[in-house]
């Protein structure tokens, strides 16, 4: 049994993880911080020092480790000062605090869910990084599915034909369209690559020297400026690439949904302020713990259109859909194809056109679709449950 100090920053999946930790027999104590930025303030330092300094009846340190989702450099700095092991499990991608100069603090164990990101960080000399896919709360979601089906006499009653739940980023987060000036020859070329990337799943053109050279990146950096505080060893070339990847995501989510809206009963659950898409009904925000799994469970087809900065990993949306008993059609990602069998656990599309074609097919083939959803849920609940993954993550030898 471990005593775990859990930093709660109101992340949507925190309670799921804490529940699994407790079911594994660990004691979990939650604390919060007033955090504005990533500097270690005197107030934060004092609070963490007090928690790290707490003693048990035997006089030894009371807590075994401090845990957070995502990596907080200021927490790592305090843990290093006071000798507290710090485990962070990163679900955001990109996550630029991973470029902090404190990532190599000896107290850190940092888990990322994208194997290409893991390899990049190791290549940069980060010795504290580890790989783990993300997880789900198998107990909560299997019970929720059972309750949903009991409400409708043991059968799934579908509310939607096609659903996408996620951010469209067609707002202030679309940084590419906010750049005031790029020379026309460079802009034209980059726009061609962006358009080409939208047609290809599973291969990142922005790290392909045949498509985007270092000269292209160097030229873009002349016109896209960053504030450099000196506190992070930020890879500004990679940030440029992520800005371009975000623009691809904006375009393809809009275009795929617009095509779906022309052909099928299609709904979108997203943040306020998203621009309307003709033929697609925007139903607003779906809460993570309740509404979201209900949507996944009661949609005939759920779509995953990955954020392009996730180069290889299995996005949490994929696991959430499958764990809720939802049928999933996803863009190709190498780790999705590695962990799941196409046409058995979920359905993988190689292009946007194929995503539309497969949606049409599976809307007409109920029995196949329902069996695939059953298989996908079984695989996720067995292999991606927090209770399955946490023993390795919490193991000091990992």
Short mmCIF file of C-alpha atoms in Angstrom, two decimals:
data_model
loop_
_atom_site.label_atom_id
_atom_site.label_comp_id
_atom_site.label_asym_id
_atom_site.label_seq_id
_atom_site.Cartn_x
_atom_site.Cartn_y
_atom_site.Cartn_z
CA UNK A 1 0.00 0.00 0.00
CA UNK A 2 1.30 3.42 -0.97
CA UNK A 3 0.38 6.81 0.35
CA UNK A 4 -0.06 9.01 -2.72
CA UNK A 5 -0.20 12.80 -2.71
CA UNK A 6 -2.36 13.66 -5.73
CA UNK A 7 -2.22 17.18 -7.24
CA UNK A 8 -5.75 17.97 -8.41
CA UNK A 9 -5.98 20.78 -10.99
CA UNK A 10 -9.59 19.98 -11.92
CA UNK A 11 -8.48 17.76 -14.79
CA UNK A 12 -11.43 15.81 -16.16
CA UNK A 13 -10.01 12.32 -15.53
CA UNK A 14 -8.56 12.83 -12.04
CA UNK A 15 -11.37 11.18 -10.08
CA UNK A 16 -11.32 8.13 -12.37
CA UNK A 17 -7.62 7.64 -11.66
CA UNK A 18 -7.94 8.25 -7.91
CA UNK A 19 -10.77 5.71 -7.71
CA UNK A 20 -8.56 3.10 -9.40
CA UNK A 21 -5.64 3.91 -7.09
CA UNK A 22 -7.89 3.35 -4.07
CA UNK A 23 -9.26 0.10 -5.51
CA UNK A 24 -5.65 -1.05 -5.83
CA UNK A 25 -5.34 -0.51 -2.09
CA UNK A 26 -3.48 2.81 -2.02
CA UNK A 27 -4.26 5.80 0.17
CA UNK A 28 -4.81 8.90 -1.97
CA UNK A 29 -4.78 12.39 -0.46
CA UNK A 30 -5.68 15.28 -2.75
CA UNK A 31 -4.22 18.77 -2.63
CA UNK A 32 -4.68 21.89 -4.77
CA UNK A 33 -2.46 24.89 -5.54
CA UNK A 34 -3.07 28.45 -6.68
CA UNK A 35 -1.02 28.15 -9.86
CA UNK A 36 -0.66 30.96 -12.36
CA UNK A 37 2.16 29.98 -14.68
CA UNK A 38 4.93 27.53 -13.85
CA UNK A 39 7.17 29.47 -11.46
CA UNK A 40 7.68 28.05 -7.98
CA UNK A 41 6.18 30.76 -5.79
CA UNK A 42 6.99 31.05 -2.06
CA UNK A 43 3.40 30.03 -1.25
CA UNK A 44 3.62 26.87 -3.38
CA UNK A 45 7.04 26.06 -1.99
CA UNK A 46 5.80 26.36 1.57
CA UNK A 47 2.74 24.18 0.91
CA UNK A 48 4.69 21.41 -0.83
CA UNK A 49 7.46 21.56 1.77
CA UNK A 50 4.87 20.98 4.50
CA UNK A 51 3.32 18.03 2.65
CA UNK A 52 6.70 16.48 1.82
CA UNK A 53 7.87 16.96 5.39
CA UNK A 54 4.93 15.18 6.99
CA UNK A 55 6.10 12.20 9.08
CA UNK A 56 4.39 8.89 9.85
CA UNK A 57 4.22 7.24 13.28
CA UNK A 58 7.54 5.56 12.56
CA UNK A 59 9.23 8.90 11.95
CA UNK A 60 9.71 8.19 8.24
CA UNK A 61 8.29 10.38 5.46
CA UNK A 62 4.50 9.93 5.38
CA UNK A 63 3.89 10.11 1.60
CA UNK A 64 5.58 7.77 -0.86
CA UNK A 65 5.19 9.97 -3.93
CA UNK A 66 3.47 12.97 -5.49
CA UNK A 67 1.38 12.33 -8.61
CA UNK A 68 -0.12 14.62 -11.24
CA UNK A 69 -1.61 14.36 -14.68
CA UNK A 70 0.63 16.45 -16.98
CA UNK A 71 4.06 17.72 -15.98
CA UNK A 72 4.42 20.79 -13.76
CA UNK A 73 8.00 22.15 -13.62
CA UNK A 74 7.36 24.10 -10.38
CA UNK A 75 6.07 20.96 -8.61
CA UNK A 76 9.12 19.05 -9.87
CA UNK A 77 11.39 21.83 -8.58
CA UNK A 78 9.82 21.64 -5.11
CA UNK A 79 9.89 17.83 -5.07
CA UNK A 80 13.58 17.91 -6.01
CA UNK A 81 14.28 20.29 -3.12
CA UNK A 82 12.49 18.10 -0.60
CA UNK A 83 13.38 14.64 -1.94
CA UNK A 84 9.85 13.59 -2.93
CA UNK A 85 9.42 11.21 -5.93
CA UNK A 86 7.26 12.92 -8.55
CA UNK A 87 5.26 10.92 -11.12
CA UNK A 88 3.50 12.76 -13.94
CA UNK A 89 1.35 11.10 -16.58
CA UNK A 90 1.02 13.39 -19.61
CA UNK A 91 -2.20 13.29 -21.63
CA UNK A 92 -1.86 16.66 -23.40
CA UNK A 93 -0.04 16.76 -26.72
CA UNK A 94 1.73 19.05 -27.39
CA UNK A 95 2.83 19.64 -23.79
CA UNK A 96 5.56 22.27 -23.83
CA UNK A 97 6.49 22.04 -20.16
CA UNK A 98 8.32 18.86 -21.23
CA UNK A 99 10.91 21.25 -22.64
CA UNK A 100 11.62 22.62 -19.16
CA UNK A 101 15.17 22.50 -17.86
CA UNK A 102 13.88 20.56 -14.81
CA UNK A 103 12.64 17.49 -16.73
CA UNK A 104 15.86 15.69 -15.78
CA UNK A 105 15.37 16.25 -12.05
CA UNK A 106 16.24 12.95 -10.40
CA UNK A 107 12.87 12.74 -8.57
CA UNK A 108 10.90 12.71 -11.84
CA UNK A 109 9.24 9.82 -13.65
CA UNK A 110 7.38 11.30 -16.61
CA UNK A 111 5.04 9.06 -18.65
CA UNK A 112 3.99 10.04 -22.19
CA UNK A 113 1.50 8.15 -24.38
CA UNK A 114 3.06 8.80 -27.79
CA UNK A 115 6.04 6.59 -28.66
CA UNK A 116 7.43 9.07 -31.22
CA UNK A 117 7.32 11.83 -28.58
CA UNK A 118 9.02 9.45 -26.16
CA UNK A 119 11.80 8.80 -28.70
CA UNK A 120 12.21 12.54 -29.39
CA UNK A 121 12.58 13.32 -25.68
CA UNK A 122 15.06 10.48 -25.15
CA UNK A 123 16.98 11.77 -28.17
CA UNK A 124 17.17 15.18 -26.51
CA UNK A 125 18.73 13.58 -23.44
CA UNK A 126 15.69 13.40 -21.14
CA UNK A 127 16.49 10.41 -18.91
CA UNK A 128 13.33 10.56 -16.76
CA UNK A 129 10.78 9.96 -19.51
CA UNK A 130 8.87 6.67 -19.85
CA UNK A 131 6.15 5.38 -22.18
CA UNK A 132 2.63 4.31 -21.23
CA UNK A 133 -0.66 4.43 -23.10
CA UNK A 134 -3.47 6.32 -21.41
CA UNK A 135 -6.15 4.64 -19.30
CA UNK A 136 -9.85 4.47 -18.44
CA UNK A 137 -11.90 3.61 -15.36
CA UNK A 138 -13.19 0.16 -16.27
CA UNK A 139 -15.49 -0.11 -13.25
CA UNK A 140 -17.29 3.21 -13.73
CA UNK A 141 -17.77 2.80 -17.47
CA UNK A 142 -18.93 -0.83 -17.44
CA UNK A 143 -21.46 0.02 -14.72
CA UNK A 144 -22.63 3.10 -16.62
CA UNK A 145 -23.16 1.03 -19.79
CA UNK A 146 -25.14 -1.55 -17.84
CA UNK A 147 -27.39 1.20 -16.40
CA UNK A 148 -27.90 2.79 -19.82
CA UNK A 149 -29.02 -0.51 -21.33
CA UNK A 150 -31.29 -1.26 -18.37
CA UNK A 151 -33.04 2.07 -19.03
CA UNK A 152 -33.98 0.78 -22.49
CA UNK A 153 -34.86 -2.83 -21.71
CA UNK A 154 -31.42 -4.31 -22.34
CA UNK A 155 -31.06 -2.96 -25.88
CA UNK A 156 -29.06 0.05 -27.05
CA UNK A 157 -31.44 2.74 -28.25
CA UNK A 158 -29.47 5.04 -30.54
CA UNK A 159 -29.83 8.80 -30.27
CA UNK A 160 -27.46 9.72 -33.12
CA UNK A 161 -26.22 8.16 -36.32
CA UNK A 162 -22.81 9.90 -36.49
CA UNK A 163 -21.16 11.78 -33.62
CA UNK A 164 -17.93 13.68 -33.17
CA UNK A 165 -16.97 14.98 -29.77
CA UNK A 166 -13.98 17.33 -29.69
CA UNK A 167 -12.59 20.80 -30.24
CA UNK A 168 -12.70 22.31 -33.74
CA UNK A 169 -9.92 24.83 -32.86
CA UNK A 170 -11.45 27.32 -35.33
CA UNK A 171 -10.90 30.10 -32.80
CA UNK A 172 -7.96 31.77 -31.03
CA UNK A 173 -6.22 28.36 -30.89
CA UNK A 174 -5.79 28.38 -34.68
CA UNK A 175 -2.48 30.24 -34.54
CA UNK A 176 -1.56 29.83 -38.21
CA UNK A 177 -4.39 32.06 -39.39
CA UNK A 178 -3.34 34.73 -36.87
CA UNK A 179 0.13 35.20 -38.38
CA UNK A 180 0.03 38.69 -39.87
CA UNK A 181 2.44 38.20 -42.75
CA UNK A 182 4.16 35.33 -44.55
CA UNK A 183 5.75 35.95 -47.99
CA UNK A 184 3.42 34.77 -50.74
CA UNK A 185 5.78 32.13 -52.19
CA UNK A 186 6.31 30.56 -48.76
CA UNK A 187 2.61 30.81 -47.84
CA UNK A 188 1.55 29.16 -51.10
CA UNK A 189 3.96 26.27 -50.58
CA UNK A 190 3.01 25.72 -46.91
CA UNK A 191 -0.69 25.79 -47.85
CA UNK A 192 -0.04 23.09 -50.48
CA UNK A 193 1.65 20.88 -47.84
CA UNK A 194 -1.21 21.51 -45.39
CA UNK A 195 -3.72 20.45 -48.06
CA UNK A 196 -1.65 17.35 -48.89
CA UNK A 197 -1.39 16.42 -45.20
CA UNK A 198 -5.18 16.47 -44.88
CA UNK A 199 -5.35 13.64 -47.42
CA UNK A 200 -2.84 11.40 -45.60
CA UNK A 201 -3.37 9.75 -42.21
CA UNK A 202 -0.47 8.24 -40.28
CA UNK A 203 2.45 10.06 -41.94
CA UNK A 204 3.61 13.46 -40.70
CA UNK A 205 4.70 15.64 -43.60
CA UNK A 206 6.02 18.34 -41.29
CA UNK A 207 8.91 16.13 -40.16
CA UNK A 208 9.43 14.77 -43.68
CA UNK A 209 12.40 16.57 -45.24
CA UNK A 210 10.97 15.83 -48.69
CA UNK A 211 7.98 18.05 -47.84
CA UNK A 212 9.16 20.59 -45.24
CA UNK A 213 12.87 21.36 -45.12
CA UNK A 214 14.80 23.14 -42.39
CA UNK A 215 14.92 26.14 -44.72
CA UNK A 216 11.11 26.31 -44.71
CA UNK A 217 11.08 26.20 -40.90
CA UNK A 218 13.84 28.84 -40.66
CA UNK A 219 11.91 31.15 -42.98
CA UNK A 220 8.66 30.68 -41.03
CA UNK A 221 10.48 31.55 -37.82
CA UNK A 222 11.38 34.94 -39.31
CA UNK A 223 7.65 35.78 -39.39
CA UNK A 224 6.31 33.86 -36.37
CA UNK A 225 7.70 35.32 -33.17
CA UNK A 226 7.82 33.74 -29.72
CA UNK A 227 8.38 35.24 -26.30
CA UNK A 228 11.56 33.69 -24.88
CA UNK A 229 11.64 33.78 -21.08
CA UNK A 230 14.80 31.65 -20.91
CA UNK A 231 13.15 29.26 -18.45
CA UNK A 232 12.54 26.54 -21.01
CA UNK A 233 14.69 24.91 -23.66
CA UNK A 234 11.77 25.16 -26.07
CA UNK A 235 12.17 23.56 -29.47
CA UNK A 236 10.82 26.48 -31.51
CA UNK A 237 11.13 24.51 -34.75
CA UNK A 238 8.79 21.90 -33.25
CA UNK A 239 6.36 24.63 -32.13
CA UNK A 240 6.24 25.88 -35.73
CA UNK A 241 5.44 22.35 -36.87
CA UNK A 242 2.71 22.07 -34.22
CA UNK A 243 1.14 25.33 -35.44
CA UNK A 244 0.96 23.82 -38.93
CA UNK A 245 -0.40 20.53 -37.54
CA UNK A 246 -3.10 22.44 -35.66
CA UNK A 247 -4.12 24.15 -38.92
CA UNK A 248 -4.43 20.73 -40.59
CA UNK A 249 -6.61 19.57 -37.68
CA UNK A 250 -8.84 22.65 -38.04
CA UNK A 251 -9.29 22.02 -41.77
CA UNK A 252 -9.84 18.28 -41.68
CA UNK A 253 -12.24 18.24 -38.74
CA UNK A 254 -14.33 20.87 -40.50
CA UNK A 255 -14.15 19.21 -43.93
CA UNK A 256 -14.80 15.64 -42.73
CA UNK A 257 -17.77 16.77 -40.63
CA UNK A 258 -19.15 18.86 -43.51
CA UNK A 259 -19.00 15.77 -45.76
CA UNK A 260 -20.65 13.64 -43.06
CA UNK A 261 -23.35 16.30 -42.63
CA UNK A 262 -24.23 16.10 -46.33
CA UNK A 263 -24.88 12.36 -46.14
CA UNK A 264 -25.81 11.34 -42.59
CA UNK A 265 -27.58 12.50 -39.44
CA UNK A 266 -24.44 14.04 -37.89
CA UNK A 267 -23.99 15.75 -34.53
CA UNK A 268 -21.11 17.60 -32.94
CA UNK A 269 -20.34 18.11 -29.27
CA UNK A 270 -17.81 20.91 -28.88
CA UNK A 271 -16.79 24.07 -27.04
CA UNK A 272 -18.86 27.28 -27.35
CA UNK A 273 -18.01 29.62 -30.21
CA UNK A 274 -17.40 26.98 -32.89
CA UNK A 275 -18.33 28.13 -36.37
CA UNK A 276 -21.46 26.40 -37.77
CA UNK A 277 -21.03 23.51 -40.22
CA UNK A 278 -23.90 23.06 -42.64
CA UNK A 279 -25.78 19.84 -42.00
CA UNK A 280 -24.13 19.22 -38.62
CA UNK A 281 -26.08 19.84 -35.42
CA UNK A 282 -23.88 21.39 -32.69
CA UNK A 283 -25.14 20.16 -29.31
CA UNK A 284 -22.56 21.98 -27.18
CA UNK A 285 -20.43 20.55 -24.38
CA UNK A 286 -20.76 16.97 -23.10
CA UNK A 287 -19.46 16.41 -19.57
CA UNK A 288 -16.65 13.84 -19.37
CA UNK A 289 -18.02 11.61 -16.64
CA UNK A 290 -21.71 11.45 -17.55
CA UNK A 291 -22.92 12.91 -20.85
CA UNK A 292 -19.89 11.94 -22.94
CA UNK A 293 -20.03 8.14 -22.40
CA UNK A 294 -23.81 8.29 -22.94
CA UNK A 295 -23.22 9.95 -26.34
CA UNK A 296 -20.58 7.37 -27.29
CA UNK A 297 -22.76 4.44 -26.20
CA UNK A 298 -25.85 5.68 -28.03
CA UNK A 299 -24.27 6.76 -31.32
CA UNK A 300 -24.21 4.29 -34.18
CA UNK A 301 -20.87 5.68 -35.40
CA UNK A 302 -18.38 7.68 -33.32
CA UNK A 303 -15.56 9.45 -35.13
CA UNK A 304 -12.00 10.01 -33.99
CA UNK A 305 -10.13 12.67 -35.99
CA UNK A 306 -6.86 12.91 -34.07
CA UNK A 307 -5.12 16.14 -33.22
CA UNK A 308 -2.21 16.07 -35.67
CA UNK A 309 0.40 16.83 -32.99
CA UNK A 310 -0.27 13.29 -31.69
CA UNK A 311 2.12 11.61 -34.11
CA UNK A 312 1.68 7.95 -33.19
CA UNK A 313 -0.15 7.53 -29.85
CA UNK A 314 -3.67 6.36 -29.05
CA UNK A 315 -5.69 9.49 -28.19
CA UNK A 316 -7.76 9.33 -25.01
CA UNK A 317 -10.90 9.85 -27.13
CA UNK A 318 -10.32 6.44 -28.76
CA UNK A 319 -10.18 4.70 -25.37
CA UNK A 320 -13.14 6.68 -24.02
CA UNK A 321 -15.34 5.75 -26.99
CA UNK A 322 -14.48 2.06 -26.88
CA UNK A 323 -14.72 1.80 -23.08
CA UNK A 324 -18.24 3.26 -23.27
CA UNK A 325 -19.27 0.50 -25.68
CA UNK A 326 -19.26 2.84 -28.66
CA UNK A 327 -18.51 1.83 -32.24
CA UNK A 328 -15.51 3.77 -33.54
CA UNK A 329 -14.20 4.81 -36.94
CA UNK A 330 -10.80 6.48 -36.55
CA UNK A 331 -8.06 7.91 -38.71
CA UNK A 332 -4.97 5.68 -38.94
CA UNK A 333 -2.34 6.08 -36.21
CA UNK A 334 0.47 3.54 -35.90
CA UNK A 335 -0.22 2.75 -32.23
CA UNK A 336 -3.98 2.40 -32.82
CA UNK A 337 -3.15 -0.22 -35.46
CA UNK A 338 -0.66 -1.83 -33.07
CA UNK A 339 -3.05 -2.17 -30.11
CA UNK A 340 -6.33 -2.81 -31.97
CA UNK A 341 -7.39 -4.99 -34.89
CA UNK A 342 -9.00 -3.12 -37.75
CA UNK A 343 -12.48 -4.41 -38.51
CA UNK A 344 -12.54 -6.42 -35.27
CA UNK A 345 -12.14 -3.95 -32.37
CA UNK A 346 -12.69 -0.71 -34.29
CA UNK A 347 -12.48 0.52 -37.87
CA UNK A 348 -9.48 2.40 -39.24
CA UNK A 349 -9.65 4.75 -42.23
CA UNK A 350 -6.59 5.61 -44.32
CA UNK A 351 -8.05 8.79 -45.85
CA UNK A 352 -10.93 11.21 -45.16
CA UNK A 353 -12.81 9.72 -48.13
CA UNK A 354 -12.45 6.23 -46.68
CA UNK A 355 -13.79 7.49 -43.35
CA UNK A 356 -16.97 8.66 -45.10
CA UNK A 357 -17.26 5.44 -47.14
CA UNK A 358 -16.84 3.21 -44.08
CA UNK A 359 -19.37 5.28 -42.14
CA UNK A 360 -21.91 4.64 -44.90
CA UNK A 361 -21.14 0.91 -44.86
CA UNK A 362 -21.41 0.41 -41.10
CA UNK A 363 -24.60 2.45 -40.79
CA UNK A 364 -26.13 -0.19 -43.07
CA UNK A 365 -24.61 -3.22 -41.29
CA UNK A 366 -25.96 -3.21 -37.74
CA UNK A 367 -24.84 -6.67 -36.64
CA UNK A 368 -21.21 -6.15 -37.74
CA UNK A 369 -21.13 -2.73 -36.13
CA UNK A 370 -22.53 -3.95 -32.80
CA UNK A 371 -20.10 -6.89 -32.62
CA UNK A 372 -17.11 -4.64 -33.29
CA UNK A 373 -18.27 -2.30 -30.50
CA UNK A 374 -18.52 -5.27 -28.09
CA UNK A 375 -15.01 -6.46 -29.07
CA UNK A 376 -13.51 -2.98 -28.71
CA UNK A 377 -15.00 -2.43 -25.29
CA UNK A 378 -13.73 -5.81 -24.06
CA UNK A 379 -10.19 -5.07 -25.28
CA UNK A 380 -10.03 -1.62 -23.69
CA UNK A 381 -11.50 -2.66 -20.35
CA UNK A 382 -9.02 -5.55 -20.15
CA UNK A 383 -5.86 -3.79 -21.38
CA UNK A 384 -6.27 -0.05 -20.73
CA UNK A 385 -7.94 0.00 -17.31
CA UNK A 386 -6.21 2.28 -14.81
CA UNK A 387 -6.00 -0.72 -12.49
CA UNK A 388 -3.96 -2.54 -15.19
CA UNK A 389 -1.62 0.37 -16.01
CA UNK A 390 -1.07 2.00 -12.61
CA UNK A 391 0.98 -0.81 -11.02
CA UNK A 392 3.70 -0.24 -13.64
CA UNK A 393 3.45 3.55 -13.42
CA UNK A 394 3.65 3.59 -9.62
CA UNK A 395 6.48 1.02 -9.52
CA UNK A 396 9.73 2.66 -8.40
CA UNK A 397 11.68 0.41 -10.77
CA UNK A 398 9.72 1.53 -13.85
#
